Amino acid sequence: MSRLVIVSNRVQIPTEKAPRAGGLAVALGSGLVPGTLWFGWSGKRGHGGRTPTLHEAQGVTYATIDVTDKEYHDYYVGFSNGALWPLLHYRLDFLDYARGQYAGYRHVNAYFAEALQPLLKEDDLVWIHDYQLFLVGEALRAQGARQRLGFFLHIPFVPPEILDAMPCGRDLLRGLCAYDVVGFHTDDHRHAFLSCVQTFLGVSPAEDGSFVYEGREVRTISDPIGIDAEEFANIAARSSRGAEVRRIRESLFSRALAIGADRLDYSKGLPNRFRAFDRLLDRFPEHRGQVSMLQVAARSREDVDRYLQLRRSLDRLVGDINGRYSEFDWIPIRYMTRALTRKSLAGFYRVARVGLVTPLRDGMNLVAKEYIAAQSSADPGVLILSRFAGAAEELKEALIVNPFDADEVAEAINQALTMELGERKERWQALRERVWAGTPQRFTETFMAALRP
Ligand code: ADQ
C-alpha cells in the first residue's frame, strides 16, 4: 500500500499541550493512520532548521521545518493572510497585495518542496493542504517529482470576477493544475474553481469536473470535511457532569444560553452576530434578562493589522450593547478572547439552547458540526447557521440565515428560543445523521480514493 504524505502549513504534533483553535489541525489530527508522514512548518522562526526535524508519535512521523522571520512575514502574514485569505473570503476591500510578498510566498512554497523531496518514496500519495501552499505541487513537479499529488482547499474558492482582482490569480490557477486531484468542501467552491479555469486558462472541463491542462489531467472533487462526532459527543456528555459546566449552569440561574465559538476572524461575522443579538433584545424585549450569549473568540493572526482592528471594534461593540441592556444581575453578552479546551467547549455547547454559527463566508465550519454532536438527545438545542458556510450545503435542518440581515438572525434566535421540544428533536435527529456520517476517516478515504492511480 502506498504511504500517505500530508503537507500542511502547520503540523500538529500530539505532544503540543496548549489548546489550539483551528479547523484544519483538528480535522486532520483525528483522521491519521499509522505509517503516515506529516510534513510542514514547525511554528518556529529562526535561522536553522532548513533540514526537517523528525518526531514519531503513535506510528506517525512528523517532519517539521523552520522559516526565517522575513519568510514568515512575506508568505504567511503578508501574502497568505493579508491577500489570499481576504480574496478567497470575498473581501476585496481587505485585499492587501504586494509583489515582494508574493515573491516570498513562491520562495517558501519552493523551499517546502525542496525540503520534502528527499523524504519522498516513489509510490507515495502526497496530499497538500490549503491556501498557504498552493504552489508546492508545481515546485515539486519542477524538481522532477512523479508521485501522485493532491491538493485540498479548506476555504472557499471564488468566481472569476473576484479572482480577477488578484494580480497573480492566473499564476496561482496554473500552479493548481500541477496536481492530479484538487478537492473542495462543496460543489459551489468546486464550480467556482472550474469557472476560473475556463475563463482564465481557456480549458473546457468535462461533465465530471476533470480537465486537461498542458497535457496533464486534473480531477476535481467535492469532499466535505467532518468530525469524529461519536468522540465529541462523549466528551460533551462527560464534560456536562464536570465542574466547569456546573459553574456555567449556576451562573445562568436557569436562563437560556446562546453560544458562539470562533477564531477571532473577520470572516466569522462577529460584529454582525452581536448586532443581531442587539436586534433580538430590541425587537423581542421578552428575552431581556432571560437569555445570555457567550462568545468565545480565540485570538488569531495578531500580527496582521486587520485582526487587531477587528478586536478593538468588537471590544467597543460588546461594551456598547452590554452598557445599554445590562442589569445589575444580568449581562447580555459574555465575551472571551481566548481559546477554551475542547472539553470545556463541548460541555458549553451542550448547555447552550442556541448555537450561533453565522460566518460571512466559510469553507466548511466545524463548529456547526461540533455543536450538533454535543447535544443531548433528550433536550437538544437549535443550530442557527449562515447560508454562506460550506456546512449549510449539508446541514439543511438548521435554521439557515443570511448573516448580513440582523433582523433575520434576530428572528431566528427568537424562533430557536421559543421552539417546542418536538421540533427541536426532529431537526436535531436529521442533523445528527448527517454529522455522524461524515467522519474524518471518510474525508481522507474519499480523497485518497480519488488520488490513487
Ligand atoms: P477555521 O477557520 O479555523 O478552519 P472551523 O472549521 O470552525 O474554522 O474550525 C475551528 C476549530 O477550532 C473547531 O474545531 C473549533 O472547536 C475550534 N475553536 C474555535 N473557537 C475556539 C475557541 N475559542 N476555543 C477553542 N477552540 C475553538 C478552516 C476553514 C473552515 C474549515 C476548516 C476545516 O476556515 O471553513 O471548516 O478549516 O477544513
XYZ file of C-alpha atoms and ligand atoms in Angstrom:
491
model
C 0.000 0.000 0.000
C 1.203 3.466 -0.818
C 2.147 5.717 2.053
C 0.141 8.863 2.704
C 2.169 12.053 2.998
C 0.286 15.060 4.362
C 1.728 18.513 3.822
C 0.215 21.456 5.651
C 1.424 24.830 6.737
C 1.391 23.970 10.448
C 1.969 20.484 11.750
C 0.006 19.433 14.816
C 2.368 17.287 16.895
C 0.291 15.439 19.547
C 2.678 16.451 22.345
C 1.702 20.135 21.992
C -0.291 20.902 25.119
C -1.922 24.306 24.598
C -5.477 24.336 23.214
C -5.475 25.473 19.588
C -8.433 26.804 17.695
C -8.168 25.869 14.046
C -10.226 23.599 11.883
C -7.546 22.004 9.773
C -5.377 20.773 12.635
C -8.396 19.412 14.495
C -9.791 17.588 11.478
C -6.585 16.124 10.089
C -5.316 15.161 13.524
C -8.236 12.821 14.144
C -8.080 11.140 10.702
C -4.436 9.992 10.817
C -3.435 6.376 10.270
C -0.109 4.860 11.433
C 2.542 4.963 8.732
C 1.591 8.472 7.610
C 4.223 11.163 7.197
C 3.048 14.687 8.111
C 5.282 17.460 6.832
C 5.138 21.217 7.416
C 6.250 24.269 9.344
C 7.223 23.814 12.999
C 5.683 27.134 14.014
C 9.221 28.328 14.891
C 11.067 31.186 13.338
C 14.827 31.248 13.199
C 17.884 30.683 11.077
C 18.370 26.953 11.438
C 16.072 24.104 10.571
C 16.498 24.000 6.777
C 16.562 20.225 7.016
C 13.469 18.672 8.566
C 13.375 17.666 12.237
C 11.671 14.299 12.696
C 9.327 13.232 15.548
C 7.500 9.933 15.913
C 4.200 9.511 17.753
C 1.666 6.681 17.551
C 3.199 5.338 14.346
C 3.006 8.695 12.582
C 6.166 10.549 11.537
C 6.108 14.318 11.856
C 8.708 16.240 9.849
C 8.969 19.954 10.508
C 11.000 22.819 9.123
C 11.540 26.352 10.402
C 11.180 29.570 8.444
C 13.063 32.829 8.913
C 11.416 35.986 10.207
C 11.374 37.552 6.753
C 9.905 34.439 5.143
C 7.222 34.333 7.824
C 6.259 37.938 7.230
C 6.191 37.616 3.451
C 4.495 34.282 2.837
C 2.375 33.848 5.952
C 1.453 37.239 7.418
C 1.696 39.087 4.108
C 0.574 37.094 1.128
C -1.355 34.201 2.719
C -3.245 36.081 5.399
C -3.138 39.635 4.027
C -4.012 38.843 0.410
C -5.220 35.285 -0.205
C -7.420 34.937 2.868
C -9.487 38.106 2.195
C -9.639 37.377 -1.550
C -10.985 33.864 -1.041
C -13.494 35.116 1.542
C -14.879 37.689 -0.905
C -13.283 40.642 0.944
C -11.680 42.632 -1.856
C -11.822 45.691 0.404
C -9.267 43.948 2.670
C -7.037 42.623 -0.130
C -3.528 43.800 0.624
C -1.256 42.686 -2.203
C 2.466 43.370 -2.557
C 4.657 41.864 -5.262
C 7.545 41.297 -2.869
C 5.320 39.269 -0.546
C 4.091 37.146 -3.412
C 7.738 36.500 -4.360
C 8.289 35.429 -0.732
C 5.288 33.096 -0.975
C 6.675 31.466 -4.133
C 10.050 31.138 -2.452
C 8.653 29.440 0.686
C 6.473 27.079 -1.379
C 9.621 26.061 -3.312
C 11.517 25.653 -0.036
C 8.779 23.332 1.299
C 9.097 21.271 -1.887
C 12.915 21.106 -1.665
C 12.865 20.028 1.971
C 10.134 17.457 1.341
C 11.573 15.887 -1.806
C 14.348 13.814 -0.128
C 11.784 12.269 2.262
C 9.506 11.030 -0.523
C 9.247 7.446 -1.739
C 8.398 6.586 -5.312
C 4.821 5.442 -4.749
C 3.834 7.946 -2.024
C 0.487 9.673 -2.312
C 1.192 13.298 -1.468
C -1.687 15.383 -0.117
C -1.031 19.107 0.197
C -3.379 21.321 2.202
C -4.674 24.821 1.973
C -4.050 28.234 0.579
C -0.614 28.824 2.118
C 0.775 26.051 -0.092
C -0.954 26.402 -3.473
C 2.355 26.218 -5.340
C 4.143 23.333 -3.580
C 2.877 20.862 -6.190
C 4.202 22.944 -9.066
C 7.567 23.270 -7.306
C 7.708 19.503 -6.702
C 6.976 18.869 -10.380
C 9.741 21.324 -11.362
C 12.104 19.217 -9.244
C 11.040 16.110 -11.161
C 8.533 14.606 -8.670
C 6.450 11.885 -10.367
C 4.283 10.913 -7.388
C 0.532 11.428 -7.446
C -0.068 14.873 -5.948
C -3.350 16.068 -4.477
C -4.425 19.425 -3.100
C -7.295 20.278 -0.769
C -8.578 23.808 -0.189
C -10.115 24.305 3.268
C -11.540 27.749 2.488
C -13.887 28.898 -0.292
C -12.858 29.421 -3.893
C -14.170 32.492 -5.701
C -15.718 33.110 -9.118
C -13.656 34.692 -11.946
C -14.862 38.264 -11.308
C -13.317 38.106 -7.815
C -10.159 36.160 -8.681
C -9.502 38.709 -11.416
C -8.651 41.290 -8.738
C -5.627 39.247 -7.637
C -2.672 40.309 -9.786
C -1.167 36.800 -9.648
C -4.529 34.992 -9.889
C -3.717 33.264 -13.193
C -0.337 32.203 -11.870
C -1.994 30.508 -8.896
C -4.519 28.781 -11.139
C -1.756 27.409 -13.348
C 0.009 26.232 -10.185
C -3.084 24.299 -9.122
C -3.039 22.479 -12.467
C 0.168 20.708 -11.385
C -1.956 18.471 -9.113
C -3.675 15.262 -10.134
C -6.630 15.964 -7.847
C -7.922 19.264 -6.448
C -10.527 18.981 -3.681
C -13.046 21.389 -2.139
C -15.607 21.153 0.666
C -18.585 21.952 -1.546
C -19.792 21.881 -5.139
C -20.102 25.667 -5.024
C -16.379 26.109 -4.397
C -15.505 23.484 -6.994
C -17.686 25.097 -9.640
C -16.146 28.495 -8.904
C -12.696 26.982 -9.493
C -13.788 25.320 -12.738
C -15.296 28.555 -13.899
C -11.953 30.344 -13.265
C -10.024 27.640 -15.109
C -12.371 28.023 -18.050
C -12.256 31.828 -18.054
C -8.559 32.373 -17.470
C -6.848 29.240 -18.832
C -9.257 28.587 -21.679
C -9.866 24.911 -20.904
C -13.273 23.235 -21.003
C -13.930 20.888 -18.106
C -15.740 17.607 -18.758
C -19.102 16.837 -17.144
C -17.378 15.119 -14.177
C -15.264 18.198 -13.421
C -11.982 16.885 -14.816
C -9.957 18.747 -17.427
C -6.672 18.553 -19.270
C -4.165 21.379 -18.958
C -0.821 21.266 -20.757
C -1.074 17.528 -21.279
C -1.909 16.703 -17.648
C -5.288 15.507 -16.454
C -6.624 17.297 -13.360
C -9.597 15.852 -11.462
C -11.715 17.971 -9.142
C -13.804 16.608 -6.281
C -16.117 17.841 -3.537
C -15.213 16.180 -0.265
C -16.865 17.816 2.772
C -14.705 17.535 5.885
C -16.263 16.069 9.015
C -15.589 15.489 12.696
C -15.365 12.435 14.919
C -18.904 13.031 16.182
C -19.045 9.996 18.453
C -15.901 11.035 20.274
C -17.065 14.653 20.517
C -20.455 13.579 21.858
C -18.728 11.522 24.552
C -16.508 14.436 25.535
C -19.582 16.671 25.763
C -21.523 14.174 27.867
C -18.604 13.700 30.274
C -17.916 17.412 30.423
C -21.565 18.148 31.241
C -21.040 16.359 34.565
C -17.852 18.328 35.326
C -17.088 21.367 37.432
C -16.946 23.957 34.643
C -20.347 23.096 33.246
C -21.758 23.184 36.763
C -20.303 26.671 37.183
C -21.766 27.946 33.929
C -25.175 26.468 34.778
C -25.114 28.082 38.206
C -24.150 31.403 36.682
C -27.136 31.251 34.319
C -29.839 30.827 37.010
C -31.979 28.798 34.527
C -31.667 31.426 31.802
C -31.078 30.235 28.258
C -27.598 30.362 26.711
C -26.715 31.106 23.092
C -23.130 30.208 22.198
C -20.653 31.239 19.516
C -17.095 29.866 19.231
C -14.767 31.033 16.522
C -11.283 32.202 15.789
C -11.342 35.981 16.082
C -11.520 36.495 12.321
C -13.474 38.927 10.140
C -14.780 36.040 8.023
C -16.719 34.748 11.034
C -19.111 37.707 11.096
C -18.795 38.524 14.802
C -19.905 42.186 14.567
C -22.974 41.065 12.596
C -23.706 38.404 15.210
C -23.504 40.915 18.064
C -25.706 43.367 16.168
C -28.240 40.585 15.589
C -28.291 39.871 19.322
C -28.808 43.575 19.886
C -31.776 43.445 17.453
C -33.201 40.474 19.340
C -33.200 42.368 22.624
C -34.633 45.436 20.937
C -37.414 43.736 18.964
C -38.252 40.906 21.376
C -37.898 42.539 24.809
C -39.391 39.443 26.469
C -35.918 37.864 26.125
C -34.177 40.612 28.110
C -32.858 39.122 31.309
C -33.844 35.652 30.024
C -31.008 34.777 27.649
C -27.253 35.325 27.641
C -24.906 34.998 24.742
C -21.438 33.525 25.316
C -18.985 34.348 22.575
C -15.620 32.612 22.826
C -13.351 34.219 20.240
C -9.873 32.715 20.137
C -7.353 35.414 19.225
C -5.780 34.639 15.896
C -3.196 36.168 13.483
C -2.442 39.016 15.824
C 0.437 40.200 13.676
C -1.993 41.091 10.881
C -3.314 44.644 11.433
C -6.877 43.851 10.344
C -7.226 41.375 13.179
C -6.152 43.902 15.794
C -8.586 46.446 14.347
C -11.372 43.868 14.470
C -10.588 43.076 18.080
C -10.737 46.729 19.071
C -14.039 47.264 17.288
C -15.553 44.157 18.894
C -14.481 45.393 22.334
C -16.358 48.625 21.663
C -19.427 46.922 20.226
C -19.809 44.479 23.120
C -19.275 47.304 25.598
C -21.941 49.365 23.871
C -24.550 46.569 23.811
C -23.833 45.456 27.363
C -23.907 49.061 28.558
C -27.370 49.581 27.078
C -29.086 46.405 28.253
C -27.261 45.089 31.330
C -28.992 44.861 34.669
C -27.024 44.706 37.892
C -27.564 40.928 37.929
C -27.560 40.124 34.165
C -25.386 40.967 31.184
C -26.458 40.083 27.651
C -23.063 39.194 26.125
C -20.276 37.300 27.838
C -17.228 37.792 25.677
C -13.889 35.979 25.984
C -10.976 36.419 23.585
C -9.125 33.184 24.143
C -9.249 29.510 23.268
C -11.004 27.047 25.554
C -10.082 23.386 25.894
C -12.130 21.025 23.718
C -13.637 19.588 26.869
C -14.963 22.923 28.145
C -16.151 23.931 24.704
C -18.018 20.641 24.206
C -19.698 20.945 27.615
C -20.712 24.559 26.981
C -22.192 23.663 23.572
C -24.325 21.083 25.335
C -25.647 23.594 27.831
C -26.469 26.121 25.100
C -30.040 26.227 23.789
C -28.820 28.017 20.649
C -25.655 27.528 18.586
C -24.760 30.665 16.618
C -22.666 29.885 13.557
C -23.013 32.933 11.337
C -19.857 33.463 9.247
C -19.999 35.838 6.284
C -18.065 33.171 4.325
C -16.587 29.896 5.473
C -15.086 26.899 3.717
C -16.991 24.451 5.905
C -17.188 25.458 9.606
C -16.627 22.617 12.023
C -18.191 24.403 14.990
C -21.602 23.804 13.369
C -20.949 20.053 13.350
C -19.467 20.033 16.849
C -22.495 21.861 18.226
C -24.825 19.181 16.807
C -22.592 16.365 18.099
C -22.579 17.842 21.619
C -26.369 17.981 22.115
C -28.293 15.604 24.336
C -30.999 13.601 22.548
C -33.493 14.358 25.335
C -33.249 18.142 25.103
C -31.297 19.254 22.018
C -30.508 22.867 21.214
C -31.064 24.631 17.892
C -28.341 25.444 15.366
C -28.526 28.780 13.559
C -26.305 28.558 10.500
C -25.190 31.046 7.875
C -26.065 30.109 4.329
C -22.532 31.214 3.384
C -20.838 28.471 5.442
C -19.946 25.355 3.462
C -21.712 23.376 6.193
C -25.074 24.796 5.026
C -24.884 22.566 1.933
C -25.231 19.560 4.295
C -26.935 20.819 7.468
C -30.229 21.818 5.893
C -32.380 21.284 9.002
C -30.594 24.058 10.888
C -32.229 27.495 10.885
C -30.438 28.839 7.816
C -29.900 32.608 7.830
C -28.311 35.409 5.881
C -25.827 36.853 8.407
C -25.925 40.258 6.708
C -29.557 40.675 7.804
C -29.554 41.396 11.553
C -33.361 41.215 11.674
C -33.426 37.793 10.053
C -30.834 36.455 12.512
C -32.695 38.037 15.453
C -35.910 36.361 14.285
C -34.092 33.022 14.028
C -32.762 33.386 17.592
C -36.285 34.160 18.769
C -37.588 31.114 16.865
C -34.884 28.917 18.423
C -35.593 30.176 21.939
C -39.316 29.538 21.614
C -39.162 26.273 19.629
C -41.130 23.325 21.055
C -39.170 20.285 22.194
C -40.771 18.108 19.471
C -39.499 20.292 16.633
C -36.077 20.640 18.255
C -35.773 16.860 18.440
C -36.906 16.378 14.862
C -34.443 18.853 13.441
C -31.620 17.551 15.599
C -32.220 13.887 14.661
C -31.932 14.735 10.979
C -28.791 16.806 11.546
C -27.303 14.132 13.772
C -27.470 11.577 10.976
C -25.617 13.850 8.599
C -22.938 14.791 11.134
C -22.339 11.183 12.227
C -21.964 10.061 8.597
C -19.152 12.485 7.767
C -16.177 11.220 9.765
C -12.583 12.444 9.258
C -11.775 8.911 8.064
C -14.419 9.193 5.349
C -12.990 12.577 4.332
C -9.477 11.136 3.998
C -10.599 7.921 2.297
C -12.668 9.804 -0.291
C -9.706 11.966 -1.179
C -7.295 9.018 -1.265
C -9.639 7.033 -3.498
C -9.583 9.889 -5.999
C -5.802 10.283 -5.726
C -4.809 6.620 -6.118
C -3.647 5.818 -9.653
P -11.310 27.575 10.814
O -11.493 28.887 10.129
O -10.346 27.567 11.907
O -10.953 26.422 9.784
P -13.630 25.953 11.869
O -13.925 24.951 10.840
O -14.829 26.497 12.519
O -12.815 27.197 11.339
O -12.744 25.253 12.963
C -12.410 25.852 14.144
C -11.977 24.797 15.156
O -11.370 25.456 16.247
C -13.130 23.986 15.696
O -12.723 22.669 15.958
C -13.474 24.718 16.990
O -13.980 23.894 18.021
C -12.167 25.269 17.408
N -12.380 26.555 18.079
C -12.984 27.654 17.578
N -13.024 28.628 18.503
C -12.446 28.124 19.598
C -12.171 28.649 20.880
N -12.488 29.895 21.205
N -11.554 27.847 21.770
C -11.197 26.597 21.428
N -11.423 26.043 20.233
C -12.030 26.806 19.329
C -10.691 26.333 8.373
C -11.787 26.880 7.482
C -13.121 26.218 7.809
C -12.993 24.693 7.703
C -11.787 24.199 8.462
C -11.514 22.724 8.199
O -11.885 28.291 7.600
O -14.142 26.680 6.945
O -14.138 24.094 8.239
O -10.596 24.916 8.110
O -11.420 22.471 6.846
